[in-house]
XYZ file of C-alpha atoms in Angstrom:
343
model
C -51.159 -54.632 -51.777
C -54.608 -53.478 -51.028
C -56.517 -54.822 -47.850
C -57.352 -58.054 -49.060
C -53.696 -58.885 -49.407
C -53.568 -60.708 -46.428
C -56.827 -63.014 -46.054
C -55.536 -65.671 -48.274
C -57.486 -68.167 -46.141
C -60.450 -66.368 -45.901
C -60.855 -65.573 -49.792
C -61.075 -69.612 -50.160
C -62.672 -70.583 -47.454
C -65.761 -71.865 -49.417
C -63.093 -73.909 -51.848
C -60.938 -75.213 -48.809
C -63.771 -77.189 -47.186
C -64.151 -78.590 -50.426
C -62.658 -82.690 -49.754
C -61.324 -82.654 -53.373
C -59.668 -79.478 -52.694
C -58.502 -78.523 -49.160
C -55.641 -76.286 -48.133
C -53.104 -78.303 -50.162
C -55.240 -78.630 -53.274
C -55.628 -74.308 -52.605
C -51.700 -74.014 -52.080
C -51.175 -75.954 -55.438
C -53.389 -73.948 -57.190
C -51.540 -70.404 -55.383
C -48.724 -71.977 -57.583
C -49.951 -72.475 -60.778
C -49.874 -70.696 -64.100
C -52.375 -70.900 -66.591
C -52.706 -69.675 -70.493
C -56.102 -68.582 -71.712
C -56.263 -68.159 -75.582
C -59.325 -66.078 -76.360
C -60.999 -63.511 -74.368
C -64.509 -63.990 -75.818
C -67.470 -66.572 -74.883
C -65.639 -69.337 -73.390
C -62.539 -67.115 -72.396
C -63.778 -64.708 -70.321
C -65.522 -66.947 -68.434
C -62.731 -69.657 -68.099
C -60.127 -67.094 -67.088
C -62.598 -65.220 -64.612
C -62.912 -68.611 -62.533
C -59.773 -69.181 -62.810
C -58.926 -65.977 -61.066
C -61.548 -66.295 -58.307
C -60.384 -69.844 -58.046
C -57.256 -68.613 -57.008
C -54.627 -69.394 -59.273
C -51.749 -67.347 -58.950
C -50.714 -66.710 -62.343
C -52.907 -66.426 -65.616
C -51.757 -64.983 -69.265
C -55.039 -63.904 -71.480
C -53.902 -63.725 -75.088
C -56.719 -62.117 -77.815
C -56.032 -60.823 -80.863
C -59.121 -58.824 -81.334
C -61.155 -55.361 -79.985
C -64.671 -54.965 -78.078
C -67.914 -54.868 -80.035
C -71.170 -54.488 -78.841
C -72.762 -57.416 -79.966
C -69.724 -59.825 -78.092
C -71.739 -58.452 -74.430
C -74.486 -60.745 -75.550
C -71.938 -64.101 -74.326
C -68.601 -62.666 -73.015
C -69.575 -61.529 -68.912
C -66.584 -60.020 -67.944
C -67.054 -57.436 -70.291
C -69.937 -54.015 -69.651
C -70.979 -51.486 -72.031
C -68.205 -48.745 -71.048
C -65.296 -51.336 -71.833
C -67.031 -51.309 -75.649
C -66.456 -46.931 -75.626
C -63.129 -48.094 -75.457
C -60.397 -47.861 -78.058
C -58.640 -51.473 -76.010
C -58.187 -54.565 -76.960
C -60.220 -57.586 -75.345
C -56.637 -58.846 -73.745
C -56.670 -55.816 -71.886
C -59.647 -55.023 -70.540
C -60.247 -58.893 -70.190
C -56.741 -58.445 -67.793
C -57.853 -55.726 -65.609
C -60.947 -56.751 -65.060
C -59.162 -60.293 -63.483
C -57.352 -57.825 -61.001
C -59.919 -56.277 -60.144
C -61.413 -59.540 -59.322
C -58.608 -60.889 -57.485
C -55.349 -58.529 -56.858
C -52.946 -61.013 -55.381
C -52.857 -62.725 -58.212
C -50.581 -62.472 -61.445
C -52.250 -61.332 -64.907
C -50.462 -60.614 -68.300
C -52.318 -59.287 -70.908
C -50.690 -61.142 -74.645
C -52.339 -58.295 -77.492
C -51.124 -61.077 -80.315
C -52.755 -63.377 -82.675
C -51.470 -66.880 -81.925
C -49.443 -68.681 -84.934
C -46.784 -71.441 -85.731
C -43.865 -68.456 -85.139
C -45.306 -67.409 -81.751
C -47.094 -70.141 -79.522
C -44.585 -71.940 -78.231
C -42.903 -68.963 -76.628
C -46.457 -67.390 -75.953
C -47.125 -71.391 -73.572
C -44.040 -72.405 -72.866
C -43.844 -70.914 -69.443
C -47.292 -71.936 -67.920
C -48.346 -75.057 -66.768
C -51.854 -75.417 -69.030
C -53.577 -74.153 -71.549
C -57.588 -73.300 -71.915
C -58.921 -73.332 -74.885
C -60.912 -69.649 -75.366
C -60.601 -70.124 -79.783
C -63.313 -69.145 -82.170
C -61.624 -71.372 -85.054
C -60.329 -74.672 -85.623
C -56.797 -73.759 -87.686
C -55.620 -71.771 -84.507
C -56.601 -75.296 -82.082
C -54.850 -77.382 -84.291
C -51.438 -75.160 -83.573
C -52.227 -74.830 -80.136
C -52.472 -78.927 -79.975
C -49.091 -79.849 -82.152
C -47.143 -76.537 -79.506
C -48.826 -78.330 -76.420
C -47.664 -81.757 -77.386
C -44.510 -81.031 -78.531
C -44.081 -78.977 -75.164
C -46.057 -81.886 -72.999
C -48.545 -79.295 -71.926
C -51.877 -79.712 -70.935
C -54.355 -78.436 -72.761
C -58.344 -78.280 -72.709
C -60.161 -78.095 -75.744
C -63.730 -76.093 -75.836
C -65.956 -75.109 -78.270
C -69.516 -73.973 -78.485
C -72.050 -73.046 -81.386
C -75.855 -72.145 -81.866
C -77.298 -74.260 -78.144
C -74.353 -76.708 -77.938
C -70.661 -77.053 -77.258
C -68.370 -79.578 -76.728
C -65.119 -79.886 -74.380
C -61.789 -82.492 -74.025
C -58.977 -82.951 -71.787
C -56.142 -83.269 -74.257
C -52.735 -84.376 -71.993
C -49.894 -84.961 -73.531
C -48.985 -88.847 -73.054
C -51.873 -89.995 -71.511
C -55.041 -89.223 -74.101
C -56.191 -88.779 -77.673
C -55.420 -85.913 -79.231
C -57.502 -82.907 -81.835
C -56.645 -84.469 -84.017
C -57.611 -88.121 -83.251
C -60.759 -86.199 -82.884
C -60.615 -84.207 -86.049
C -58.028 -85.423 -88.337
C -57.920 -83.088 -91.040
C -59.065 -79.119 -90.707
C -61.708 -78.897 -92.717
C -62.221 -76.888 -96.107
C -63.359 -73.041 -95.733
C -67.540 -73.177 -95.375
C -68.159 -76.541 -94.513
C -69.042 -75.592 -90.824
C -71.302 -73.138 -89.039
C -70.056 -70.049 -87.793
C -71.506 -67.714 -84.943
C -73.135 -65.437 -87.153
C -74.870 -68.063 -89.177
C -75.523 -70.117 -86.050
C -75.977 -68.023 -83.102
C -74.534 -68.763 -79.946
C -77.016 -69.070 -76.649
C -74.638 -67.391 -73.977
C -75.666 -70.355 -71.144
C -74.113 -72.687 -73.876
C -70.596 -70.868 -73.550
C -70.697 -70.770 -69.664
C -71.331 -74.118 -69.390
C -68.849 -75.177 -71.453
C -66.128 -73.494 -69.636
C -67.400 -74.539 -66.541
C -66.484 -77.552 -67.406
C -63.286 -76.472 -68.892
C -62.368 -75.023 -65.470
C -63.640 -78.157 -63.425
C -61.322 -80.063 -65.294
C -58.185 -77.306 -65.605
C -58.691 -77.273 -61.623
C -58.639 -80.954 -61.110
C -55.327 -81.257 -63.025
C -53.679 -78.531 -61.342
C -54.572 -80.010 -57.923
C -53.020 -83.699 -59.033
C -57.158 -85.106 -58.775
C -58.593 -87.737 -61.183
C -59.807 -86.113 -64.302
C -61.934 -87.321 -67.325
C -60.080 -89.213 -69.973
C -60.403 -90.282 -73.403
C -63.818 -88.554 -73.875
C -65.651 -85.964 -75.685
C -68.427 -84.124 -73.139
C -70.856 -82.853 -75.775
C -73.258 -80.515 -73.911
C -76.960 -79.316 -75.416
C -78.592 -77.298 -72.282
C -81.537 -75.901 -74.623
C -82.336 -79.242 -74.998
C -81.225 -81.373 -72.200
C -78.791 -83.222 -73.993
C -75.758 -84.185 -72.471
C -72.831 -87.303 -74.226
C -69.677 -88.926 -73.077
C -68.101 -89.556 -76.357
C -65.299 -91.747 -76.272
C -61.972 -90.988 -78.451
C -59.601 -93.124 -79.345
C -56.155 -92.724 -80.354
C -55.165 -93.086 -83.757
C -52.337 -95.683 -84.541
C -51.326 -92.880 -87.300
C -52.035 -90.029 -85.481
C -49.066 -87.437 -86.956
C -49.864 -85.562 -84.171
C -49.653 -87.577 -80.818
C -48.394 -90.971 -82.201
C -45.664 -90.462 -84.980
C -44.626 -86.480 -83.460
C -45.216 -84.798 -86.967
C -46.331 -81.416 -85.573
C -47.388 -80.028 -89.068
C -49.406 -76.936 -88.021
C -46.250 -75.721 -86.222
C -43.880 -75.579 -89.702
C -46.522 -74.109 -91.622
C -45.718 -70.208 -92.097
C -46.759 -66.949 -93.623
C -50.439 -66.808 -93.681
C -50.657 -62.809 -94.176
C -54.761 -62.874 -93.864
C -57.207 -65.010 -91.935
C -61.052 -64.357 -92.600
C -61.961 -64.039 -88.957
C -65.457 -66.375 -88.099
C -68.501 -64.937 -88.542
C -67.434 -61.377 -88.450
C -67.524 -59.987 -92.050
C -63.976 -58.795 -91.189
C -60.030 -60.387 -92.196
C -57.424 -59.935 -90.282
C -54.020 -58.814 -92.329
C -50.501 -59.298 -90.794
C -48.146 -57.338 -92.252
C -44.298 -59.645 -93.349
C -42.704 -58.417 -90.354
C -43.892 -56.896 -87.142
C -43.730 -53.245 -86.709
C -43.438 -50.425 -83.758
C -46.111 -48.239 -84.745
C -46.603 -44.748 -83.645
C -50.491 -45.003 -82.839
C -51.045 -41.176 -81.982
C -49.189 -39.435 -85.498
C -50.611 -41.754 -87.251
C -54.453 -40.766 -85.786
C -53.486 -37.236 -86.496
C -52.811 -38.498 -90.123
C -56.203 -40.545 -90.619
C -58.146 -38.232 -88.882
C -58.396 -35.434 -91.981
C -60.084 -38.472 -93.562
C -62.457 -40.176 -91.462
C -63.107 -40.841 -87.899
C -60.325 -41.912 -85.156
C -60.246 -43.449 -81.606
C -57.212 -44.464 -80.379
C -54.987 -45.358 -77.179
C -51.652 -46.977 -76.556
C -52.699 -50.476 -77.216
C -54.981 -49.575 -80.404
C -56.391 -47.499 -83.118
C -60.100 -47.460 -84.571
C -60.399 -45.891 -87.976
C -63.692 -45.801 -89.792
C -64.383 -44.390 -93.143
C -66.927 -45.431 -95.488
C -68.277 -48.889 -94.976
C -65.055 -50.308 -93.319
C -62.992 -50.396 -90.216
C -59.889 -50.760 -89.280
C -58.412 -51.880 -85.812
C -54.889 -51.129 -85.636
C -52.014 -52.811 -83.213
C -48.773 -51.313 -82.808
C -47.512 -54.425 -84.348
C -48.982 -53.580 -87.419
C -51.324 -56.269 -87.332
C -54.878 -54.812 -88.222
C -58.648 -56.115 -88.691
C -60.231 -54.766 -91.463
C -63.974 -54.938 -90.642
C -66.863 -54.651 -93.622
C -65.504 -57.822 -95.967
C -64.573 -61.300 -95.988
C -62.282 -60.806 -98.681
C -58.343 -60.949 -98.350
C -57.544 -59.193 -101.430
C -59.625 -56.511 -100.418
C -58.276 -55.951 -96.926
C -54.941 -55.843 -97.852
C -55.809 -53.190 -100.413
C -57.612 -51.291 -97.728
C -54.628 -51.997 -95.681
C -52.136 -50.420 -97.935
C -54.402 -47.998 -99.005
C -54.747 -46.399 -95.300
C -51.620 -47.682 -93.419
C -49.173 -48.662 -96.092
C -46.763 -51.601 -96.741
């Protein structure tokens, strides 16, 4: 423990003589655990308040690698993180204890799914939303109602974003909000849009206000959708209302949990797919650099592999799982996936 181990009190003091806080609202938060899924705009910033907050345990989960263009809205990250051959989980963890070493971090290098977020939640006591698409939040919403877990729901595109206390029980669920995912173009994506950085801070702001006002047993907002504009000064209370049908939250039909065996996901606004191979792997990151590096160029560490050649790139987990960057289309990822790493 380094030298700030042991000023516990003094690390909070500003947050203790907070009313709505105090030393037992501090001592509740010292006990909590908390899931952020994303590390990009709204997850970096969620999970780095969290940890100055103080709450004692947080698991980052990210699927995905540093770019240059994500510095433009993700703060926790700097230009030597992007030199880099890590994934976002990573650097997004040791960055948190860096922040804040008497806390717990766990870094989850995993895209979230039906077969994995129930384990990947199960031990924390809520989840903040840190997603980029809307298939991924409608898992996360049936796991954290079937598991009565808390979850807060934010999103943010072009000068806007929207967030929602989702708790198991007590409110309206996704999808009493959204009812039915919607088909493949019909909604703007960061690179068509834009995001304005401010937007995604504010929006997990509020995502924190709230995740700290549960965890602390405090009144929180219910039943409502907070849409926020800051560009323009425009700020709604929604209100959402539970669906009688709702398969979700009403009748317990938790369909995005039995759905299986998506092998590619067209990752938003990114000109890149992501390609899962049928089962998960134990790669050998460093022979397989030597091996692709006679044909193009190679970065690697223990977490990842870059591989460029040509007009595409390929991130590589030791999973197996890769993002193949230079198309948006599935058929030709996995062919540049078999091509390079093989079925």
């Amino acid at each position: 423990m380094n030298s700030f181990g042991n000023s516990f009190w003094e690390r909070y003091s500003r947050q203790l003589v907070l009313p709505v806080i105090g030393k037992e609202g501090q001592l509740k938060l010292k006990e909590s655990s908390v899931a952020v899924i994303g590390c990009g705009a709204l997850g970096t910033t969620s999970s780095m308040l969290l940890a100055r907050a103080g709450v004692g345990r947080i698991k980052v989960i990210d699927r995905d690698y540093l770019e240059l263009h994500n510095l433009q809205r993700q703060i926790l990250y700097d230009e030597e993180d992007v030199l880099r051959a890590e994934p976002k989980a990573v650097i997004c963890a040791r960055k948190l204890k860096a922040i804040n070493s008497s806390i717990e971090v766990e870094a989850v290098v995993d895209d979230v799914s039906s077969e994995n977020v129930e384990d990947l939640i199960r031990d924390v006591d809520l989840v903040v939303d840190g997603l980029d698409n809307l298939e991924t939040r409608f898992i996360v919403n049936d796991a954290a109602l079937k598991l009565s877990k808390p979850w807060i729901y934010g999103s943010v595109i072009s000068t806007y974003g929207v967030s929602m206390n989702i708790i198991p029980g007590e409110t309206p669920c996704l999808r009493d909000l959204i009812p039915h995912l919607p088909p493949p173009g019909s909604l703007p994506t960061c690179e068509t849009a834009g995001v304005l950085n401010a937007a995604a801070i504010m929006v997990a702001s509020i995502q924190v206000t709230e995740a700290i006002k549960i965890l602390t047993g405090q009144e929180y907002f219910k039943d409502e959708l907070l849409f926020m504009d800051p560009w323009n000064r425009e700020f709604k209370r929604i209100k959402v209302r539970r669906s009688p049908s709702c398969p979700s939250c009403v009748k317990k039909r938790y369909e995005f949990l039995e759905r299986r065996g998506t092998r590619s996901i067209v990752l938003c606004g990114r000109n890149a797919v992501q390609v899962m191979p049928p089962r998960k792997a134990s790669l050998n990151l460093g022979k397989l650099a030597e091996k692709l590096s006679k044909i193009g160029v190679v970065k690697y560490s223990s977490h990842m592999l870059l591989f460029k050649s040509g007009s595409y790139e390929i991130a590589l987990f030791p999973d197996g799982r890769a993002i193949i960057k230079g198309t948006s289309d599935g058929k030709v990822a996995r062919a540049i996936y078999s091509k390079y790493i093989g079925v």
